[in-house]
Short mmCIF file of C-alpha atoms in Angstrom, two decimals:
data_model
loop_
_atom_site.label_atom_id
_atom_site.label_comp_id
_atom_site.label_asym_id
_atom_site.label_seq_id
_atom_site.Cartn_x
_atom_site.Cartn_y
_atom_site.Cartn_z
CA UNK K 30 112.33 122.43 115.57
CA UNK K 31 113.05 118.73 116.69
CA UNK K 32 116.10 117.43 117.61
CA UNK K 33 117.54 114.99 114.92
CA UNK K 34 120.08 113.15 116.50
CA UNK K 35 120.21 109.09 115.36
CA UNK K 36 118.87 106.24 118.01
CA UNK K 37 122.61 104.29 117.80
CA UNK K 38 123.41 100.38 118.56
CA UNK K 39 123.43 99.48 122.31
CA UNK K 40 127.01 99.89 123.79
CA UNK K 41 128.80 97.01 124.73
CA UNK K 42 127.75 95.97 127.93
CA UNK K 43 125.79 93.27 129.44
CA UNK K 44 121.73 92.84 129.72
CA UNK K 45 118.86 92.22 127.30
CA UNK K 46 118.28 93.63 124.43
CA UNK K 47 115.12 95.24 126.32
CA UNK K 48 117.78 96.58 128.35
CA UNK K 49 120.22 98.05 126.60
CA UNK K 50 117.32 99.83 124.01
CA UNK K 51 116.05 101.26 127.16
CA UNK K 52 119.62 102.55 127.85
CA UNK K 53 120.24 103.35 124.39
CA UNK K 54 117.14 105.82 124.07
CA UNK K 55 114.30 106.45 126.60
CA UNK K 56 111.36 106.16 124.44
CA UNK K 57 108.69 106.56 126.83
CA UNK K 58 109.97 109.63 128.55
CA UNK K 59 110.99 111.13 124.87
CA UNK K 60 107.35 110.88 123.52
CA UNK K 61 105.60 111.94 126.53
CA UNK K 62 107.87 115.21 125.91
CA UNK K 63 107.06 114.91 122.40
CA UNK K 64 103.27 113.90 122.34
CA UNK K 65 101.16 117.07 120.86
CA UNK K 66 97.69 116.50 122.04
CA UNK K 67 96.13 114.61 124.70
CA UNK K 68 95.34 111.21 123.24
CA UNK K 69 98.21 110.40 121.01
CA UNK K 70 100.18 106.53 121.46
CA UNK K 71 103.00 106.50 123.60
CA UNK K 72 104.67 103.28 122.28
CA UNK K 73 105.86 100.38 124.27
CA UNK K 74 109.40 98.95 123.78
CA UNK K 75 109.88 95.53 122.26
CA UNK K 76 113.08 94.26 120.57
CA UNK K 77 114.06 92.69 117.37
CA UNK K 78 117.54 91.11 116.50
CA UNK K 79 120.12 91.56 114.31
CA UNK K 80 120.04 90.61 110.62
CA UNK K 81 122.05 87.40 111.57
CA UNK K 82 121.86 83.61 112.90
CA UNK K 83 124.74 82.27 114.67
CA UNK K 84 126.60 82.53 111.35
CA UNK K 85 128.38 85.96 110.53
CA UNK K 86 126.13 89.26 110.34
CA UNK K 87 124.07 89.01 106.91
CA UNK K 88 122.76 92.66 105.43
CA UNK K 89 119.06 93.01 105.63
CA UNK K 90 118.02 92.93 101.76
CA UNK K 91 116.85 96.39 100.81
CA UNK K 92 113.32 96.49 98.59
CA UNK K 93 115.90 97.41 95.71
CA UNK K 94 118.10 94.41 96.25
CA UNK K 95 117.66 91.69 93.54
CA UNK K 96 116.62 88.46 94.90
CA UNK K 97 117.41 85.50 93.41
CA UNK K 98 113.95 83.19 92.07
CA UNK K 99 113.92 79.14 92.18
CA UNK K 100 111.15 77.44 90.40
CA UNK K 101 108.68 76.10 92.71
CA UNK K 102 104.97 74.49 93.28
CA UNK K 103 102.70 76.55 93.97
CA UNK K 104 102.82 77.70 97.65
CA UNK K 105 105.99 75.73 98.55
CA UNK K 106 108.68 78.28 99.96
CA UNK K 107 112.26 78.22 98.96
CA UNK K 108 114.17 77.49 102.51
CA UNK K 109 117.13 78.01 101.06
CA UNK K 110 116.07 81.69 99.65
CA UNK K 111 115.23 82.11 103.52
CA UNK K 112 118.40 80.66 104.70
CA UNK K 113 120.58 83.02 102.19
CA UNK K 114 118.40 86.09 103.56
CA UNK K 115 119.04 85.47 107.37
CA UNK K 116 115.63 84.51 107.83
CA UNK K 117 113.89 82.29 110.11
CA UNK K 118 114.10 78.57 108.16
CA UNK K 119 111.28 76.24 109.22
CA UNK K 120 112.21 73.47 110.91
CA UNK K 121 116.12 75.00 111.40
CA UNK K 122 117.55 73.99 115.40
CA UNK K 123 116.66 76.66 117.64
CA UNK K 124 119.16 79.54 117.28
CA UNK K 125 119.18 83.44 118.24
CA UNK K 126 117.18 84.41 115.66
CA UNK K 127 114.38 82.23 116.58
CA UNK K 128 114.64 83.11 120.26
CA UNK K 129 114.58 86.42 120.02
CA UNK K 130 110.93 86.57 117.53
CA UNK K 131 109.46 84.19 120.10
CA UNK K 132 109.81 86.76 122.89
CA UNK K 133 108.70 89.53 120.18
CA UNK K 134 105.41 87.20 119.31
CA UNK K 135 105.07 86.52 122.73
CA UNK K 136 105.08 90.55 123.83
CA UNK K 137 102.12 91.21 120.23
CA UNK K 138 100.30 87.92 121.40
CA UNK K 139 99.73 89.50 125.08
CA UNK K 140 98.98 92.76 123.55
CA UNK K 141 96.71 91.07 121.54
CA UNK K 142 94.72 89.49 124.36
CA UNK K 143 94.64 92.62 126.51
CA UNK K 144 92.95 94.51 123.75
CA UNK K 145 90.30 91.75 122.76
CA UNK K 146 87.16 93.22 124.95
CA UNK K 147 87.42 96.36 123.36
CA UNK K 148 88.48 95.55 119.89
CA UNK K 149 86.95 92.51 119.26
CA UNK K 150 88.51 90.55 115.68
CA UNK K 151 90.10 93.40 115.17
CA UNK K 152 93.03 92.20 117.98
CA UNK K 153 94.19 89.86 115.38
CA UNK K 154 95.60 91.64 112.86
CA UNK K 155 98.98 93.48 113.03
CA UNK K 156 100.64 96.00 110.66
CA UNK K 157 104.06 95.95 110.62
CA UNK K 158 106.03 99.41 109.63
CA UNK K 159 108.91 101.47 109.45
CA UNK K 160 109.74 104.87 109.36
CA UNK K 161 111.72 104.84 106.03
CA UNK K 162 112.91 102.02 103.32
CA UNK K 163 115.39 99.87 104.28
CA UNK K 164 114.96 99.83 107.89
CA UNK K 165 113.60 95.96 108.35
CA UNK K 166 110.17 96.40 107.98
CA UNK K 167 109.84 93.22 105.52
CA UNK K 168 112.49 91.35 107.44
CA UNK K 169 111.05 91.77 110.29
CA UNK K 170 107.37 90.72 108.96
CA UNK K 171 108.46 87.60 107.36
CA UNK K 172 110.46 86.49 110.36
CA UNK K 173 107.42 87.45 112.76
CA UNK K 174 104.84 85.59 110.14
CA UNK K 175 107.43 82.33 110.59
CA UNK K 176 107.30 82.41 114.32
CA UNK K 177 103.97 82.73 114.71
CA UNK K 178 102.88 80.11 112.59
CA UNK K 179 104.74 78.00 114.73
CA UNK K 180 102.17 78.50 117.46
CA UNK K 181 100.23 75.22 118.43
CA UNK K 182 96.89 77.46 118.59
CA UNK K 183 97.38 80.02 115.63
CA UNK K 184 96.90 80.19 111.85
CA UNK K 185 98.93 83.28 109.83
CA UNK K 186 97.90 85.35 107.09
CA UNK K 187 101.00 87.50 105.91
CA UNK K 188 99.57 90.27 103.87
CA UNK K 189 101.61 92.03 101.18
CA UNK K 190 100.63 95.73 102.17
CA UNK K 191 102.97 97.56 100.26
CA UNK K 192 101.92 97.77 97.00
CA UNK K 193 104.58 100.20 95.40
CA UNK K 194 107.10 97.65 95.72
CA UNK K 195 105.60 94.05 96.67
CA UNK K 196 108.76 92.24 98.06
CA UNK K 197 107.13 89.24 100.26
CA UNK K 198 106.58 86.65 97.68
CA UNK K 199 109.90 87.04 96.15
CA UNK K 200 111.38 86.64 99.62
CA UNK K 201 109.98 83.45 99.60
CA UNK K 202 110.67 82.14 96.38
CA UNK K 203 106.88 82.65 94.85
CA UNK K 204 105.88 84.24 92.51
CA UNK K 205 102.63 87.09 92.56
CA UNK K 206 99.43 86.79 91.68
CA UNK K 207 95.75 88.23 92.67
CA UNK K 208 95.59 89.84 95.53
CA UNK K 209 94.49 92.48 98.15
CA UNK K 210 94.53 95.26 95.64
CA UNK K 211 92.13 93.12 93.15
CA UNK K 212 89.92 92.02 95.51
CA UNK K 213 89.36 95.81 96.69
CA UNK K 214 88.73 97.06 93.50
CA UNK K 215 86.65 94.72 92.29
CA UNK K 216 83.65 93.56 94.51
CA UNK K 217 83.18 90.50 92.43
CA UNK K 218 86.79 88.74 93.72
CA UNK K 219 86.40 86.63 96.95
CA UNK K 220 89.39 87.60 98.83
CA UNK K 221 89.68 84.19 99.85
CA UNK K 222 90.09 83.08 96.55
CA UNK K 223 93.33 85.17 96.69
CA UNK K 224 94.75 83.53 99.51
CA UNK K 225 98.22 81.16 98.69
CA UNK K 226 98.47 78.53 101.61
CA UNK K 227 102.23 77.47 101.77
CA UNK K 228 103.75 74.08 102.84
CA UNK K 229 105.14 75.80 106.02
CA UNK K 230 101.97 74.53 108.54
CA UNK K 231 99.93 77.18 109.02
CA UNK K 232 100.76 80.08 107.30
CA UNK K 233 99.37 81.35 104.37
CA UNK K 234 100.16 84.63 102.05
CA UNK K 235 97.97 87.29 100.06
CA UNK K 236 99.75 88.80 97.16
CA UNK K 237 99.37 92.80 96.84
CA UNK K 238 97.65 92.29 93.60
CA UNK K 239 97.70 94.54 90.45
CA UNK K 240 98.98 98.05 91.08
CA UNK K 241 96.94 100.87 91.31
CA UNK K 242 97.37 104.60 91.25
CA UNK K 243 94.60 104.73 93.87
CA UNK K 244 95.84 102.02 96.42
CA UNK K 245 95.45 104.90 99.46
CA UNK K 246 91.92 105.80 98.29
CA UNK K 247 90.80 101.91 97.89
CA UNK K 248 92.26 101.19 101.39
CA UNK K 249 90.31 104.27 102.74
CA UNK K 250 87.11 102.79 100.88
CA UNK K 251 84.65 100.84 103.09
CA UNK K 252 85.50 97.67 101.27
CA UNK K 253 88.49 97.50 103.70
CA UNK K 254 86.84 96.63 106.60
CA UNK K 255 84.44 94.62 104.92
CA UNK K 256 87.71 92.49 103.54
CA UNK K 257 89.48 92.45 106.85
CA UNK K 258 86.56 90.81 108.64
CA UNK K 259 85.80 88.21 105.73
CA UNK K 260 89.67 87.11 106.24
CA UNK K 261 89.18 86.96 109.88
CA UNK K 262 85.82 85.02 109.84
CA UNK K 263 87.26 82.94 107.53
CA UNK K 264 89.17 80.87 110.61
CA UNK K 265 88.95 81.93 114.08
CA UNK K 266 92.73 81.30 114.58
CA UNK K 267 93.80 83.27 111.94
CA UNK K 268 96.07 86.55 112.80
CA UNK K 269 96.38 88.72 110.08
CA UNK K 270 99.83 90.67 109.92
CA UNK K 271 99.96 93.55 107.01
CA UNK K 272 103.42 94.09 105.86
CA UNK K 273 102.96 97.88 104.98
CA UNK K 274 105.29 100.71 103.18
CA UNK K 275 106.84 103.09 105.42
CA UNK K 276 104.81 105.41 106.69
CA UNK K 277 107.21 108.57 105.71
CA UNK K 278 107.12 107.24 102.22
CA UNK K 279 103.72 106.51 101.48
CA UNK K 280 100.39 107.24 102.54
CA UNK K 281 98.55 103.21 102.93
CA UNK K 282 100.65 102.47 106.18
CA UNK K 283 98.47 105.48 107.87
CA UNK K 284 94.93 104.56 106.18
CA UNK K 285 95.82 100.80 106.80
CA UNK K 286 97.00 101.63 110.64
CA UNK K 287 92.82 102.98 111.23
CA UNK K 288 91.80 99.01 110.33
CA UNK K 289 94.16 96.90 112.78
CA UNK K 290 94.49 95.97 116.47
CA UNK K 291 98.19 97.12 116.79
CA UNK K 292 101.45 98.28 114.87
CA UNK K 293 104.89 96.85 115.27
CA UNK K 294 107.13 99.77 114.60
CA UNK K 295 110.68 99.00 113.24
CA UNK K 296 113.37 101.10 114.56
CA UNK K 297 116.50 100.41 112.77
CA UNK K 298 119.41 100.87 115.83
CA UNK K 299 121.91 102.73 113.29
CA UNK K 300 120.15 104.92 111.20
CA UNK K 301 116.17 106.02 112.43
CA UNK K 302 116.55 109.22 113.85
CA UNK K 303 114.41 111.09 116.43
CA UNK K 304 112.27 113.24 114.27
CA UNK K 305 111.76 110.67 111.89
CA UNK K 306 110.52 108.25 114.54
CA UNK K 307 108.21 110.95 115.90
CA UNK K 308 106.72 111.60 112.98
CA UNK K 309 105.82 108.13 111.95
CA UNK K 310 103.98 107.59 115.45
CA UNK K 311 101.96 110.53 114.68
CA UNK K 312 100.86 109.14 111.26
CA UNK K 313 100.13 106.06 112.11
CA UNK K 314 98.08 107.30 115.34
CA UNK K 315 94.55 105.83 113.89
CA UNK K 316 96.02 102.83 115.93
CA UNK K 317 95.94 103.08 119.53
CA UNK K 318 98.58 100.06 120.31
CA UNK K 319 102.40 100.74 118.84
CA UNK K 320 104.74 98.52 119.84
CA UNK K 321 108.50 99.55 118.75
CA UNK K 322 110.75 96.99 117.97
CA UNK K 323 114.38 97.89 117.82
CA UNK K 324 116.41 96.30 114.44
CA UNK K 325 119.92 95.54 113.38
CA UNK K 326 121.58 96.25 117.13
CA UNK K 327 124.73 94.57 117.85
CA UNK K 328 125.43 92.44 120.16
CA UNK K 329 127.86 92.34 123.15
CA UNK K 330 130.55 90.75 123.60
CA UNK K 331 130.05 87.90 125.99
CA UNK K 332 126.59 89.01 126.28
CA UNK K 333 123.51 87.14 126.15
CA UNK K 334 123.00 84.50 122.90
CA UNK K 335 120.59 82.12 123.40
CA UNK K 336 121.48 80.20 121.03
CA UNK K 337 124.14 78.98 122.81
CA UNK K 338 122.17 77.35 125.49
CA UNK K 339 120.96 75.11 122.55
CA UNK K 340 124.24 73.86 121.59
CA UNK K 341 124.92 76.20 119.08
CA UNK K 342 127.61 79.00 120.29
CA UNK K 343 129.46 80.36 117.70
CA UNK K 344 132.86 78.67 116.61
CA UNK K 345 135.97 80.45 118.32
#
């Protein structure tokens, strides 16, 4: 029986979020002790910011939370809606959130380069997942995609692969349309025709598509590898990010993990417990590269705040 203790938010001491995360929970040592057999991947640790910019903290919207939609043209992302959800806003001044996700994406890009020789094009694919619902995986997926889209040499395709509760399009103020499930079920559909190009340079989207009772079986078919390769072949600069359902709540996450170069597993500091985290890592073992992102971490008074360097200090 595994010990069930929560991973708590960092103590109000100084140091970077990475150092504070290591002080809260020794991921490497704990997973070494919990590894059931040789070959199980040991996650590396990277960190994500709490759901706030420079204003007071904004709660991470849950999949069940209603999100207001505003009528926009095809591919026109609602900036006001991004701001209301505490997400990165393209063109906004650089602040804490932008800087934290710069660190996160840099680690992921370095890993992608390191595994390119062994995995080829697959190194350009990332699965974003969490152990349980409401731990911030879609929040992190969107921010990662928006941050990567700011890179000079990268095009980003964000795929909504949370088929039971698709939320990516709604959070951007866009309508659903044909998507991944449609192309998986119907070989006559050109997957690239389902891609929605947005008014954010270098960012495009692929909706989940029509719901199906056979989503996992469709993902497990040989056509999944074919479609992913087509998406990668369409643009050699493209990175594909999959926002999947939580690993312990739905099976598509484990199936998709077998098709990607790395997994970004979101760990909510005030909610995710040890047992769930270990179980999620085991289910995602089809991918050899798993990075942990510590989400919803409290900042220490007087600690590191990137925004202050850009003249965005919080009002006293």
